mmCIF file of C-alpha atoms and ligand atoms in Angstrom:
data_model
loop_
_atom_site.group_PDB
_atom_site.id
_atom_site.type_symbol
_atom_site.label_atom_id
_atom_site.label_comp_id
_atom_site.label_asym_id
_atom_site.label_seq_id
_atom_site.Cartn_x
_atom_site.Cartn_y
_atom_site.Cartn_z
ATOM 1 C CA MET A 1 -19.402 -4.268 -15.214
ATOM 2 C CA ALA A 2 -18.065 -3.791 -11.704
ATOM 3 C CA SER A 3 -20.121 -2.565 -8.906
ATOM 4 C CA PRO A 4 -19.571 1.190 -9.277
ATOM 5 C CA SER A 5 -20.150 1.824 -5.617
ATOM 6 C CA ALA A 6 -17.381 -0.603 -4.415
ATOM 7 C CA LEU A 7 -14.727 0.697 -6.802
ATOM 8 C CA ASP A 8 -15.719 4.537 -6.068
ATOM 9 C CA ASP A 9 -15.416 3.534 -2.308
ATOM 10 C CA MET A 10 -11.953 2.182 -2.892
ATOM 11 C CA PHE A 11 -11.022 5.053 -4.988
ATOM 12 C CA GLY A 12 -12.073 7.137 -1.965
ATOM 13 C CA PHE A 13 -9.853 5.158 0.363
ATOM 14 C CA ILE A 14 -6.839 5.493 -1.683
ATOM 15 C CA SER A 15 -7.179 9.060 -2.267
ATOM 16 C CA ALA A 16 -7.442 9.679 1.412
ATOM 17 C CA SER A 17 -4.268 7.732 1.809
ATOM 18 C CA PRO A 18 -1.250 9.491 0.255
ATOM 19 C CA SER A 19 0.972 8.123 3.040
ATOM 20 C CA PRO A 20 0.943 5.056 5.270
ATOM 21 C CA ARG A 21 -0.262 7.127 8.273
ATOM 22 C CA HIS A 22 -2.978 8.625 6.268
ATOM 23 C CA ALA A 23 -4.068 5.028 5.356
ATOM 24 C CA VAL A 24 -4.295 4.263 9.058
ATOM 25 C CA VAL A 25 -6.213 7.368 9.728
ATOM 26 C CA GLU A 26 -8.602 6.701 6.953
ATOM 27 C CA SER A 27 -9.144 3.013 8.136
ATOM 28 C CA CYS A 28 -9.801 4.154 11.790
ATOM 29 C CA ARG A 29 -12.285 6.728 10.514
ATOM 30 C CA ARG A 30 -14.241 3.970 8.727
ATOM 31 C CA LEU A 31 -13.921 1.668 11.752
ATOM 32 C CA ARG A 32 -15.106 4.240 14.241
ATOM 33 C CA ASP A 33 -18.006 5.201 11.992
ATOM 34 C CA ALA A 34 -18.895 1.460 12.088
ATOM 35 C CA GLY A 35 -19.026 1.317 15.890
ATOM 36 C CA PHE A 36 -15.496 -0.079 16.389
ATOM 37 C CA GLN A 37 -13.704 1.331 19.618
ATOM 38 C CA SER A 38 -10.235 2.526 19.816
ATOM 39 C CA SER A 39 -8.332 0.549 22.349
ATOM 40 C CA SER A 40 -4.821 0.198 23.813
ATOM 41 C CA ALA A 41 -2.916 -3.048 24.918
ATOM 42 C CA GLY A 42 -4.725 -4.804 27.585
ATOM 43 C CA SER A 43 -8.152 -3.820 26.613
ATOM 44 C CA LEU A 44 -10.159 -5.823 24.075
ATOM 45 C CA PRO A 45 -13.583 -4.454 23.099
ATOM 46 C CA ALA A 46 -15.681 -6.764 20.979
ATOM 47 C CA ARG A 47 -15.240 -4.495 17.883
ATOM 48 C CA GLY A 48 -12.038 -2.679 18.342
ATOM 49 C CA PHE A 49 -8.787 -1.286 16.716
ATOM 50 C CA ARG A 50 -5.271 -0.148 17.647
ATOM 51 C CA ALA A 51 -3.158 2.123 15.405
ATOM 52 C CA ARG A 52 0.535 2.437 15.819
ATOM 53 C CA GLY A 53 2.319 4.776 13.243
ATOM 54 C CA GLY A 54 1.571 3.550 9.794
ATOM 55 C CA SER A 55 0.208 0.211 11.023
ATOM 56 C CA LEU A 56 -3.258 -0.974 12.284
ATOM 57 C CA LEU A 57 -4.819 -3.881 14.105
ATOM 58 C CA ALA A 58 -8.601 -4.200 13.990
ATOM 59 C CA TRP A 59 -10.801 -7.160 15.326
ATOM 60 C CA ILE A 60 -14.316 -8.367 16.009
ATOM 61 C CA ASN A 61 -15.603 -11.038 18.490
ATOM 62 C CA ALA A 62 -12.472 -10.610 20.619
ATOM 63 C CA ALA A 63 -13.723 -12.693 23.597
ATOM 64 C CA LYS A 64 -15.402 -15.451 21.415
ATOM 65 C CA PRO A 65 -13.732 -18.965 21.310
ATOM 66 C CA GLY A 66 -12.852 -20.778 18.249
ATOM 67 C CA PRO A 67 -10.412 -20.510 15.319
ATOM 68 C CA VAL A 68 -9.532 -17.176 14.236
ATOM 69 C CA ARG A 69 -9.552 -15.629 10.712
ATOM 70 C CA VAL A 70 -6.820 -12.931 9.988
ATOM 71 C CA VAL A 71 -6.242 -10.853 6.937
ATOM 72 C CA THR A 72 -3.058 -8.826 6.399
ATOM 73 C CA ALA A 73 -2.051 -6.306 4.065
ATOM 74 C CA HIS A 74 0.442 -3.390 3.823
ATOM 75 C CA THR A 75 -0.037 0.301 3.956
ATOM 76 C CA ASP A 76 3.209 1.532 2.297
ATOM 77 C CA SER A 77 4.193 1.993 -1.337
ATOM 78 C CA PRO A 78 7.452 2.818 -3.141
ATOM 79 C CA ASN A 79 7.952 6.397 -3.540
ATOM 80 C CA LEU A 80 10.532 9.195 -3.079
ATOM 81 C CA ARG A 81 11.154 10.473 0.463
ATOM 82 C CA ILE A 82 12.451 13.822 1.490
ATOM 83 C CA LYS A 83 15.945 13.694 3.053
ATOM 84 C CA PRO A 84 16.599 15.362 6.631
ATOM 85 C CA ASN A 85 18.683 18.292 5.079
ATOM 86 C CA PRO A 86 16.882 18.564 1.844
ATOM 87 C CA ASP A 87 17.596 21.948 0.569
ATOM 88 C CA SER A 88 19.763 22.822 -2.332
ATOM 89 C CA THR A 89 19.799 25.077 -5.427
ATOM 90 C CA SER A 90 21.258 24.385 -8.753
ATOM 91 C CA THR A 91 21.052 26.724 -11.863
ATOM 92 C CA GLY A 92 18.844 29.145 -9.916
ATOM 93 C CA LEU A 93 16.258 26.500 -9.045
ATOM 94 C CA ARG A 94 15.360 25.213 -5.536
ATOM 95 C CA GLN A 95 15.490 21.546 -5.071
ATOM 96 C CA PHE A 96 15.006 18.854 -2.505
ATOM 97 C CA GLY A 97 17.215 15.802 -1.854
ATOM 98 C CA VAL A 98 15.388 12.538 -2.016
ATOM 99 C CA GLU A 99 15.853 8.961 -1.098
ATOM 100 C CA VAL A 100 14.153 6.112 -3.035
ATOM 101 C CA TYR A 101 11.663 4.323 -0.716
ATOM 102 C CA GLY A 102 11.307 0.448 -1.618
ATOM 103 C CA GLY A 103 11.495 -0.933 -5.180
ATOM 104 C CA ALA A 104 9.998 2.185 -6.918
ATOM 105 C CA LEU A 105 9.926 2.186 -10.830
ATOM 106 C CA LEU A 106 11.842 5.453 -10.910
ATOM 107 C CA ASN A 107 10.813 6.587 -14.489
ATOM 108 C CA SER A 108 7.258 6.604 -13.378
ATOM 109 C CA TRP A 109 7.850 9.610 -10.979
ATOM 110 C CA LEU A 110 9.270 11.924 -13.763
ATOM 111 C CA ASP A 111 6.852 14.665 -15.190
ATOM 112 C CA ARG A 112 4.231 14.092 -12.555
ATOM 113 C CA ASP A 113 2.399 16.673 -10.443
ATOM 114 C CA LEU A 114 3.731 15.747 -7.068
ATOM 115 C CA GLY A 115 2.352 16.690 -3.653
ATOM 116 C CA ILE A 116 4.011 16.196 -0.367
ATOM 117 C CA SER A 117 2.535 13.940 2.363
ATOM 118 C CA GLY A 118 3.440 12.279 5.746
ATOM 119 C CA HIS A 119 3.961 13.560 9.218
ATOM 120 C CA VAL A 120 5.899 16.229 10.854
ATOM 121 C CA VAL A 121 7.102 16.332 14.491
ATOM 122 C CA VAL A 122 6.742 19.842 15.835
ATOM 123 C CA ARG A 123 7.348 21.819 19.093
ATOM 124 C CA HIS A 124 4.005 23.548 20.005
ATOM 125 C CA ASP A 125 3.339 25.270 23.261
ATOM 126 C CA ALA A 126 6.476 23.667 24.798
ATOM 127 C CA GLN A 127 5.143 20.375 23.784
ATOM 128 C CA ILE A 128 6.285 17.924 21.132
ATOM 129 C CA GLU A 129 3.408 16.941 18.775
ATOM 130 C CA THR A 130 3.164 14.882 15.640
ATOM 131 C CA ARG A 131 1.043 16.510 12.799
ATOM 132 C CA LEU A 132 -0.196 14.797 9.806
ATOM 133 C CA LEU A 133 0.707 16.887 6.698
ATOM 134 C CA ARG A 134 -0.867 16.663 3.123
ATOM 135 C CA ILE A 135 -0.125 19.177 0.441
ATOM 136 C CA ASP A 136 -2.305 18.267 -2.460
ATOM 137 C CA ARG A 137 -1.241 20.842 -4.935
ATOM 138 C CA PRO A 138 1.685 19.965 -7.232
ATOM 139 C CA VAL A 139 4.639 21.798 -5.413
ATOM 140 C CA LEU A 140 7.147 19.316 -6.583
ATOM 141 C CA ARG A 141 8.246 18.017 -10.018
ATOM 142 C CA VAL A 142 11.064 15.842 -11.526
ATOM 143 C CA PRO A 143 11.169 16.818 -15.225
ATOM 144 C CA GLN A 144 12.951 14.196 -17.534
ATOM 145 C CA LEU A 145 15.814 15.185 -19.579
ATOM 146 C CA ALA A 146 14.899 16.215 -23.201
ATOM 147 C CA ILE A 147 15.530 13.394 -25.834
ATOM 148 C CA HIS A 148 17.731 15.763 -27.660
ATOM 149 C CA LEU A 149 20.076 15.760 -24.647
ATOM 150 C CA ASP A 150 19.939 12.079 -24.126
ATOM 151 C CA ARG A 151 20.701 10.529 -27.602
ATOM 152 C CA ASP A 152 21.333 7.018 -26.174
ATOM 153 C CA ILE A 153 17.877 6.647 -24.616
ATOM 154 C CA SER A 154 16.463 5.024 -27.621
ATOM 155 C CA THR A 155 19.187 2.315 -27.757
ATOM 156 C CA LYS A 156 20.237 1.899 -24.126
ATOM 157 C CA GLY A 157 16.927 2.966 -22.335
ATOM 158 C CA LEU A 158 16.559 5.406 -19.568
ATOM 159 C CA LEU A 159 19.119 5.265 -16.997
ATOM 160 C CA LEU A 160 18.472 7.302 -13.843
ATOM 161 C CA ASN A 161 21.073 7.906 -11.024
ATOM 162 C CA ARG A 162 19.186 7.929 -7.863
ATOM 163 C CA GLN A 163 21.346 10.638 -6.177
ATOM 164 C CA GLN A 164 21.520 13.056 -9.131
ATOM 165 C CA ASN A 165 18.614 12.656 -11.516
ATOM 166 C CA LEU A 166 15.570 12.359 -9.177
ATOM 167 C CA ARG A 167 15.895 15.774 -7.208
ATOM 168 C CA PRO A 168 12.632 17.512 -7.469
ATOM 169 C CA ILE A 169 12.338 21.171 -8.308
ATOM 170 C CA TRP A 170 9.975 23.172 -6.059
ATOM 171 C CA GLY A 171 10.879 26.827 -6.596
ATOM 172 C CA ILE A 172 13.245 29.715 -7.883
ATOM 173 C CA GLU A 173 16.359 30.887 -5.976
ATOM 174 C CA ASN A 174 15.995 34.289 -4.592
ATOM 175 C CA ASP A 175 17.568 36.461 -1.689
ATOM 176 C CA SER A 176 15.859 34.645 1.070
ATOM 177 C CA ASP A 177 17.335 31.346 2.401
ATOM 178 C CA GLU A 178 13.923 29.845 2.750
ATOM 179 C CA GLY A 179 13.736 25.953 2.506
ATOM 180 C CA LEU A 180 11.533 22.941 3.365
ATOM 181 C CA ALA A 181 11.047 24.166 6.963
ATOM 182 C CA ASP A 182 9.546 27.363 5.825
ATOM 183 C CA LEU A 183 7.184 25.505 3.376
ATOM 184 C CA LEU A 184 6.099 23.186 6.209
ATOM 185 C CA ALA A 185 5.738 26.108 8.734
ATOM 186 C CA ALA A 186 3.509 27.839 6.419
ATOM 187 C CA GLU A 187 1.432 24.841 5.848
ATOM 188 C CA LEU A 188 1.080 24.054 9.592
ATOM 189 C CA ASP A 189 0.736 27.685 10.582
ATOM 190 C CA LEU A 190 3.872 27.367 12.954
ATOM 191 C CA ASP A 191 7.242 29.210 12.875
ATOM 192 C CA ALA A 192 10.062 27.390 10.814
ATOM 193 C CA GLY A 193 11.848 26.755 14.134
ATOM 194 C CA ALA A 194 9.168 24.661 15.476
ATOM 195 C CA ILE A 195 9.620 22.090 12.703
ATOM 196 C CA LEU A 196 11.803 19.244 14.461
ATOM 197 C CA ALA A 197 11.788 16.155 12.199
ATOM 198 C CA TYR A 198 9.593 14.505 9.628
ATOM 199 C CA GLU A 199 8.806 11.565 7.356
ATOM 200 C CA LEU A 200 7.616 13.029 4.249
ATOM 201 C CA MET A 201 7.127 11.695 0.782
ATOM 202 C CA ALA A 202 6.005 12.721 -2.718
ATOM 203 C CA HIS A 203 2.706 11.587 -3.955
ATOM 204 C CA ASP A 204 1.057 11.897 -7.297
ATOM 205 C CA THR A 205 -1.921 14.403 -7.131
ATOM 206 C CA LEU A 206 -3.787 12.811 -9.916
ATOM 207 C CA SER A 207 -6.992 11.085 -8.771
ATOM 208 C CA PRO A 208 -7.637 7.395 -9.539
ATOM 209 C CA ALA A 209 -9.674 6.983 -12.803
ATOM 210 C CA ARG A 210 -11.286 4.234 -14.933
ATOM 211 C CA TRP A 211 -9.943 3.648 -18.292
ATOM 212 C CA GLY A 212 -10.594 1.339 -21.305
ATOM 213 C CA TRP A 213 -13.380 1.534 -23.951
ATOM 214 C CA HIS A 214 -16.060 0.231 -21.533
ATOM 215 C CA ASP A 215 -14.208 1.414 -18.199
ATOM 216 C CA GLU A 216 -12.923 -2.300 -17.903
ATOM 217 C CA PHE A 217 -9.806 -0.970 -15.979
ATOM 218 C CA PHE A 218 -8.654 1.634 -13.513
ATOM 219 C CA ALA A 219 -5.334 3.424 -12.863
ATOM 220 C CA SER A 220 -4.454 4.759 -9.429
ATOM 221 C CA PRO A 221 -1.400 5.258 -7.185
ATOM 222 C CA ARG A 222 -0.822 2.682 -4.404
ATOM 223 C CA ILE A 223 -3.102 -0.019 -5.699
ATOM 224 C CA ASP A 224 -0.227 -2.156 -4.245
ATOM 225 C CA ASN A 225 -1.398 -2.363 -1.547
ATOM 226 C CA GLN A 226 -3.995 0.039 -0.449
ATOM 227 C CA LEU A 227 -6.664 -1.866 -2.514
ATOM 228 C CA SER A 228 -6.111 -4.794 -0.099
ATOM 229 C CA CYS A 229 -6.235 -2.534 2.796
ATOM 230 C CA TRP A 230 -9.487 -1.138 1.734
ATOM 231 C CA ALA A 231 -10.959 -4.545 1.016
ATOM 232 C CA ALA A 232 -9.727 -6.004 4.505
ATOM 233 C CA VAL A 233 -11.188 -3.075 6.491
ATOM 234 C CA GLU A 234 -14.589 -3.060 4.565
ATOM 235 C CA ALA A 235 -14.731 -6.921 4.899
ATOM 236 C CA LEU A 236 -14.267 -6.670 8.633
ATOM 237 C CA ILE A 237 -16.830 -3.934 9.013
ATOM 238 C CA GLY A 238 -19.358 -5.898 6.884
ATOM 239 C CA ALA A 239 -18.830 -9.362 8.400
ATOM 240 C CA ASP A 240 -21.757 -10.923 10.109
ATOM 241 C CA THR A 241 -20.065 -13.737 12.166
ATOM 242 C CA GLU A 242 -19.493 -15.208 15.478
ATOM 243 C CA THR A 243 -15.908 -16.012 14.420
ATOM 244 C CA PRO A 244 -12.964 -13.987 15.939
ATOM 245 C CA CYS A 245 -11.608 -12.002 12.906
ATOM 246 C CA VAL A 246 -8.585 -9.734 12.711
ATOM 247 C CA VAL A 247 -7.259 -7.309 10.291
ATOM 248 C CA ALA A 248 -3.570 -6.399 10.402
ATOM 249 C CA LEU A 249 -2.251 -3.555 8.162
ATOM 250 C CA PHE A 250 1.451 -3.173 8.296
ATOM 251 C CA ASP A 251 3.875 -0.545 7.274
ATOM 252 C CA HIS A 252 7.290 -1.114 5.777
ATOM 253 C CA GLU A 253 6.499 -4.158 3.565
ATOM 254 C CA GLU A 254 8.253 -2.396 0.746
ATOM 255 C CA VAL A 255 11.575 -2.446 2.723
ATOM 256 C CA GLY A 256 11.587 -5.881 4.140
ATOM 257 C CA SER A 257 9.059 -5.544 7.228
ATOM 258 C CA THR A 258 11.703 -5.297 9.851
ATOM 259 C CA SER A 259 10.639 -2.455 11.954
ATOM 260 C CA ALA A 260 8.723 -1.652 15.241
ATOM 261 C CA THR A 261 5.554 -1.706 13.424
ATOM 262 C CA GLY A 262 6.231 -3.942 10.320
ATOM 263 C CA ALA A 263 5.070 -7.487 9.884
ATOM 264 C CA ASP A 264 8.200 -8.706 11.432
ATOM 265 C CA SER A 265 7.383 -7.006 14.818
ATOM 266 C CA GLY A 266 5.331 -8.550 17.715
ATOM 267 C CA LEU A 267 2.173 -6.524 16.927
ATOM 268 C CA LEU A 268 0.017 -9.283 15.456
ATOM 269 C CA LEU A 269 1.522 -11.994 17.685
ATOM 270 C CA ASN A 270 0.677 -9.949 20.853
ATOM 271 C CA LEU A 271 -2.813 -9.367 19.707
ATOM 272 C CA LEU A 272 -3.363 -13.222 18.921
ATOM 273 C CA ALA A 273 -2.060 -13.955 22.541
ATOM 274 C CA GLU A 274 -4.781 -11.661 23.898
ATOM 275 C CA LEU A 275 -7.374 -13.354 21.904
ATOM 276 C CA THR A 276 -6.180 -16.589 23.414
ATOM 277 C CA VAL A 277 -6.300 -18.636 20.272
ATOM 278 C CA ASP A 278 -4.695 -21.974 21.121
ATOM 279 C CA GLY A 279 -4.646 -25.684 20.674
ATOM 280 C CA ALA A 280 -7.255 -27.033 18.162
ATOM 281 C CA ASP A 281 -8.495 -23.603 17.509
ATOM 282 C CA HIS A 282 -5.016 -22.565 16.319
ATOM 283 C CA ASP A 283 -4.841 -25.406 13.937
ATOM 284 C CA ARG A 284 -8.207 -24.456 12.433
ATOM 285 C CA SER A 285 -7.353 -20.904 11.992
ATOM 286 C CA LEU A 286 -6.461 -19.191 8.641
ATOM 287 C CA CYS A 287 -4.387 -16.097 7.662
ATOM 288 C CA ILE A 288 -5.222 -14.666 4.431
ATOM 289 C CA SER A 289 -2.247 -12.509 3.157
ATOM 290 C CA ALA A 290 -3.582 -9.930 0.827
ATOM 291 C CA ASP A 291 -1.242 -8.347 -1.530
ATOM 292 C CA CYS A 292 -1.384 -7.510 -5.357
ATOM 293 C CA ALA A 293 -0.228 -10.035 -8.062
ATOM 294 C CA HIS A 294 1.211 -9.642 -11.566
ATOM 295 C CA ALA A 295 -1.337 -9.722 -14.288
ATOM 296 C CA THR A 296 0.282 -11.097 -17.676
ATOM 297 C CA HIS A 297 1.434 -8.156 -19.550
ATOM 298 C CA PRO A 298 0.427 -8.284 -23.223
ATOM 299 C CA ASN A 299 3.647 -6.893 -24.334
ATOM 300 C CA TYR A 300 5.706 -9.203 -22.306
ATOM 301 C CA VAL A 301 3.906 -12.453 -22.311
ATOM 302 C CA ASP A 302 7.235 -14.461 -21.951
ATOM 303 C CA ARG A 303 7.783 -13.179 -18.589
ATOM 304 C CA HIS A 304 5.019 -15.432 -17.277
ATOM 305 C CA ASP A 305 4.675 -19.243 -16.767
ATOM 306 C CA ALA A 306 2.602 -20.499 -19.804
ATOM 307 C CA GLU A 307 0.364 -22.515 -17.645
ATOM 308 C CA HIS A 308 -0.148 -19.679 -15.176
ATOM 309 C CA GLN A 309 -1.306 -16.713 -17.179
ATOM 310 C CA ILE A 310 -3.045 -14.114 -14.946
ATOM 311 C CA ALA A 311 -5.967 -11.907 -16.491
ATOM 312 C CA LEU A 312 -7.150 -8.615 -15.433
ATOM 313 C CA ASN A 313 -10.770 -9.016 -14.206
ATOM 314 C CA GLY A 314 -10.002 -12.787 -13.879
ATOM 315 C CA GLY A 315 -10.814 -12.946 -10.168
ATOM 316 C CA PRO A 316 -8.509 -13.038 -7.036
ATOM 317 C CA VAL A 317 -5.132 -14.605 -7.623
ATOM 318 C CA ILE A 318 -3.765 -17.268 -5.246
ATOM 319 C CA LYS A 319 -0.051 -17.021 -5.197
ATOM 320 C CA VAL A 320 2.212 -20.177 -4.878
ATOM 321 C CA ASN A 321 6.089 -20.538 -4.408
ATOM 322 C CA ALA A 322 7.850 -23.794 -3.689
ATOM 323 C CA ASN A 323 10.599 -21.798 -1.907
ATOM 324 C CA GLU A 324 8.330 -20.001 0.482
ATOM 325 C CA ARG A 325 8.583 -16.744 -1.133
ATOM 326 C CA TYR A 326 4.732 -17.155 -0.789
ATOM 327 C CA ALA A 327 3.368 -18.930 2.367
ATOM 328 C CA THR A 328 0.489 -20.549 0.562
ATOM 329 C CA THR A 329 -0.137 -24.059 1.998
ATOM 330 C CA PRO A 330 -2.407 -26.626 -0.156
ATOM 331 C CA LEU A 331 -5.035 -26.330 2.614
ATOM 332 C CA GLY A 332 -4.930 -22.368 2.588
ATOM 333 C CA HIS A 333 -5.261 -22.557 -1.233
ATOM 334 C CA ALA A 334 -8.147 -24.931 -1.156
ATOM 335 C CA LEU A 335 -10.051 -22.909 1.474
ATOM 336 C CA PHE A 336 -9.525 -19.656 -0.530
ATOM 337 C CA ALA A 337 -10.468 -21.205 -3.964
ATOM 338 C CA GLU A 338 -13.655 -22.656 -2.216
ATOM 339 C CA ALA A 339 -14.569 -19.245 -0.943
ATOM 340 C CA CYS A 340 -14.241 -17.669 -4.344
ATOM 341 C CA THR A 341 -16.504 -20.430 -5.697
ATOM 342 C CA ALA A 342 -19.069 -19.676 -3.005
ATOM 343 C CA VAL A 343 -19.390 -15.968 -3.852
ATOM 344 C CA GLY A 344 -19.501 -16.831 -7.633
ATOM 345 C CA SER A 345 -16.145 -15.592 -8.352
ATOM 346 C CA GLN A 346 -13.351 -17.145 -10.605
ATOM 347 C CA HIS A 347 -9.927 -17.399 -9.168
ATOM 348 C CA GLN A 348 -6.377 -17.647 -10.652
ATOM 349 C CA ILE A 349 -3.123 -19.179 -9.577
ATOM 350 C CA PHE A 350 0.098 -17.395 -10.044
ATOM 351 C CA VAL A 351 3.495 -19.205 -10.015
ATOM 352 C CA SER A 352 6.586 -17.129 -11.052
ATOM 353 C CA ARG A 353 8.603 -18.532 -14.047
ATOM 354 C CA THR A 354 11.132 -20.935 -12.743
ATOM 355 C CA ASP A 355 14.088 -18.913 -14.215
ATOM 356 C CA LEU A 356 12.954 -15.534 -12.704
ATOM 357 C CA ALA A 357 13.294 -14.613 -9.174
ATOM 358 C CA CYS A 358 9.853 -14.467 -7.231
ATOM 359 C CA GLY A 359 8.646 -11.513 -5.273
ATOM 360 C CA SER A 360 7.450 -11.804 -1.760
ATOM 361 C CA THR A 361 5.106 -10.113 0.786
ATOM 362 C CA VAL A 362 4.246 -10.264 4.495
ATOM 363 C CA GLY A 363 2.620 -13.828 4.225
ATOM 364 C CA PRO A 364 5.832 -15.878 4.868
ATOM 365 C CA ILE A 365 6.820 -13.545 7.804
ATOM 366 C CA THR A 366 3.445 -13.576 9.622
ATOM 367 C CA ALA A 367 3.292 -17.366 8.732
ATOM 368 C CA ALA A 368 6.657 -17.884 10.473
ATOM 369 C CA ARG A 369 5.730 -15.754 13.524
ATOM 370 C CA THR A 370 2.233 -16.767 14.203
ATOM 371 C CA GLY A 371 2.301 -20.431 12.882
ATOM 372 C CA LEU A 372 -0.903 -19.794 11.179
ATOM 373 C CA GLU A 373 -2.162 -21.763 8.039
ATOM 374 C CA THR A 374 -1.642 -19.012 5.476
ATOM 375 C CA VAL A 375 -2.757 -18.286 1.914
ATOM 376 C CA ASP A 376 -1.008 -15.532 -0.159
ATOM 377 C CA VAL A 377 -3.604 -13.837 -2.511
ATOM 378 C CA GLY A 378 -4.273 -10.519 -4.122
ATOM 379 C CA ILE A 379 -5.873 -8.957 -7.349
ATOM 380 C CA ALA A 380 -4.026 -8.898 -10.510
ATOM 381 C CA GLN A 381 -2.400 -5.742 -11.664
ATOM 382 C CA LEU A 382 -0.174 -4.206 -14.407
ATOM 383 C CA ALA A 383 2.757 -1.800 -13.688
ATOM 384 C CA MET A 384 3.368 -2.773 -10.122
ATOM 385 C CA HIS A 385 5.460 -0.342 -8.110
ATOM 386 C CA SER A 386 4.801 2.331 -10.770
ATOM 387 C CA ALA A 387 3.505 5.866 -9.272
ATOM 388 C CA ARG A 388 0.466 5.173 -11.253
ATOM 389 C CA GLU A 389 -0.524 1.425 -11.450
ATOM 390 C CA SER A 390 -3.481 -0.387 -13.346
ATOM 391 C CA ALA A 391 -5.897 -3.065 -12.515
ATOM 392 C CA GLY A 392 -9.322 -4.644 -13.575
ATOM 393 C CA ALA A 393 -12.424 -2.619 -12.566
ATOM 394 C CA GLU A 394 -14.187 -5.705 -11.484
ATOM 395 C CA ASP A 395 -11.593 -7.300 -9.128
ATOM 396 C CA PRO A 396 -11.646 -5.133 -6.076
ATOM 397 C CA ALA A 397 -15.501 -5.977 -5.329
ATOM 398 C CA ARG A 398 -14.617 -9.473 -5.860
ATOM 399 C CA LEU A 399 -11.767 -9.352 -3.315
ATOM 400 C CA LEU A 400 -14.164 -7.644 -0.904
ATOM 401 C CA GLN A 401 -16.766 -10.350 -1.409
ATOM 402 C CA VAL A 402 -14.386 -13.226 -0.830
ATOM 403 C CA LEU A 403 -12.764 -11.790 2.272
ATOM 404 C CA THR A 404 -16.182 -11.145 3.669
ATOM 405 C CA HIS A 405 -17.099 -14.721 3.046
ATOM 406 C CA LEU A 406 -13.840 -16.002 4.740
ATOM 407 C CA PHE A 407 -14.615 -13.895 7.801
ATOM 408 C CA CYS A 408 -17.917 -15.814 8.195
ATOM 409 C CA PRO A 409 -16.942 -19.505 7.884
HETATM 410 ZN ZN1 ZN B 1 2.733 -5.144 -2.243
#
């Protein structure tokens, strides 16, 4: 069975991180507790970190020469995000308008106990401040239409209109014209007029949990990709090495990575320039792009390539794509596979069916921007992009072990 402590620690990380900014705050807390120093551009403590919105850079051995080891992951996950003018009523019920962030499995957001999280910009004492917000009781719900009123569902499947059918209910209409600003003001102990702007999203308030006869599996929100964020941060904290090592956690992967803090920004590139990794060191450096992989679904075996079946608890997955949807090079592949063997773990290789479009991740983007040898990896999961995903209980600890080993070449 899995090391219970590693899995529980990962549950703690994910539970603390309902939004990308919360994931960064939790990562910073862990790094600070381990002696890392917060730093701004231009200063490079030996063990340091830099947070920017929903993204984070952390490193060790900043001044040491030699090839660098980089692990990247992403803090964001698909979800429902509250619109700027969200308030509406229908049939006596208060509702919020939402946008769909990323490639969410929309059905998975129905009939769930949803909280609200993110950050709010407020005016306080004549200053503009940014406050983290987390409402962890189920204030929102998107009820599914009863089957009696949707007779086509058994033949045509569930069809959801994003504008019309996903609006969460949060209260009953009354004489007051209260809305989201009042709800936020009450939570933040401010006047409603002090709420200026926000980035807020729904999150499932159900905690991560093991499942299966022998607890072989676990279910959790945001396995993609906060599991990899946890493994990257903990591997960096635990690495006993002279090698310069970097962790880069990016926001906005689920919407293409083009943003001021996404993988397509200059964040990682600028840090690598400060580390002065160049010449031969650069050629011997390695970037491990950690993001989740699709386990073979037992009810849909034909969606996978017959020679590349992926098992839960089968060890970390190396992802390969001839069309550079994954950035894995043969050398990166070999180095990662050797690291798995060195820590006593199996590994698996994912290739998409040739007649199915392949997903992607930050690997090709950071590879193109940094020029680093790259391997795209991740742990196997089911129900990727569901509000509640599943994975094998033994795999998170293995990924942590392999990343730690790769930080100590
Ligand atoms: Zn992902």
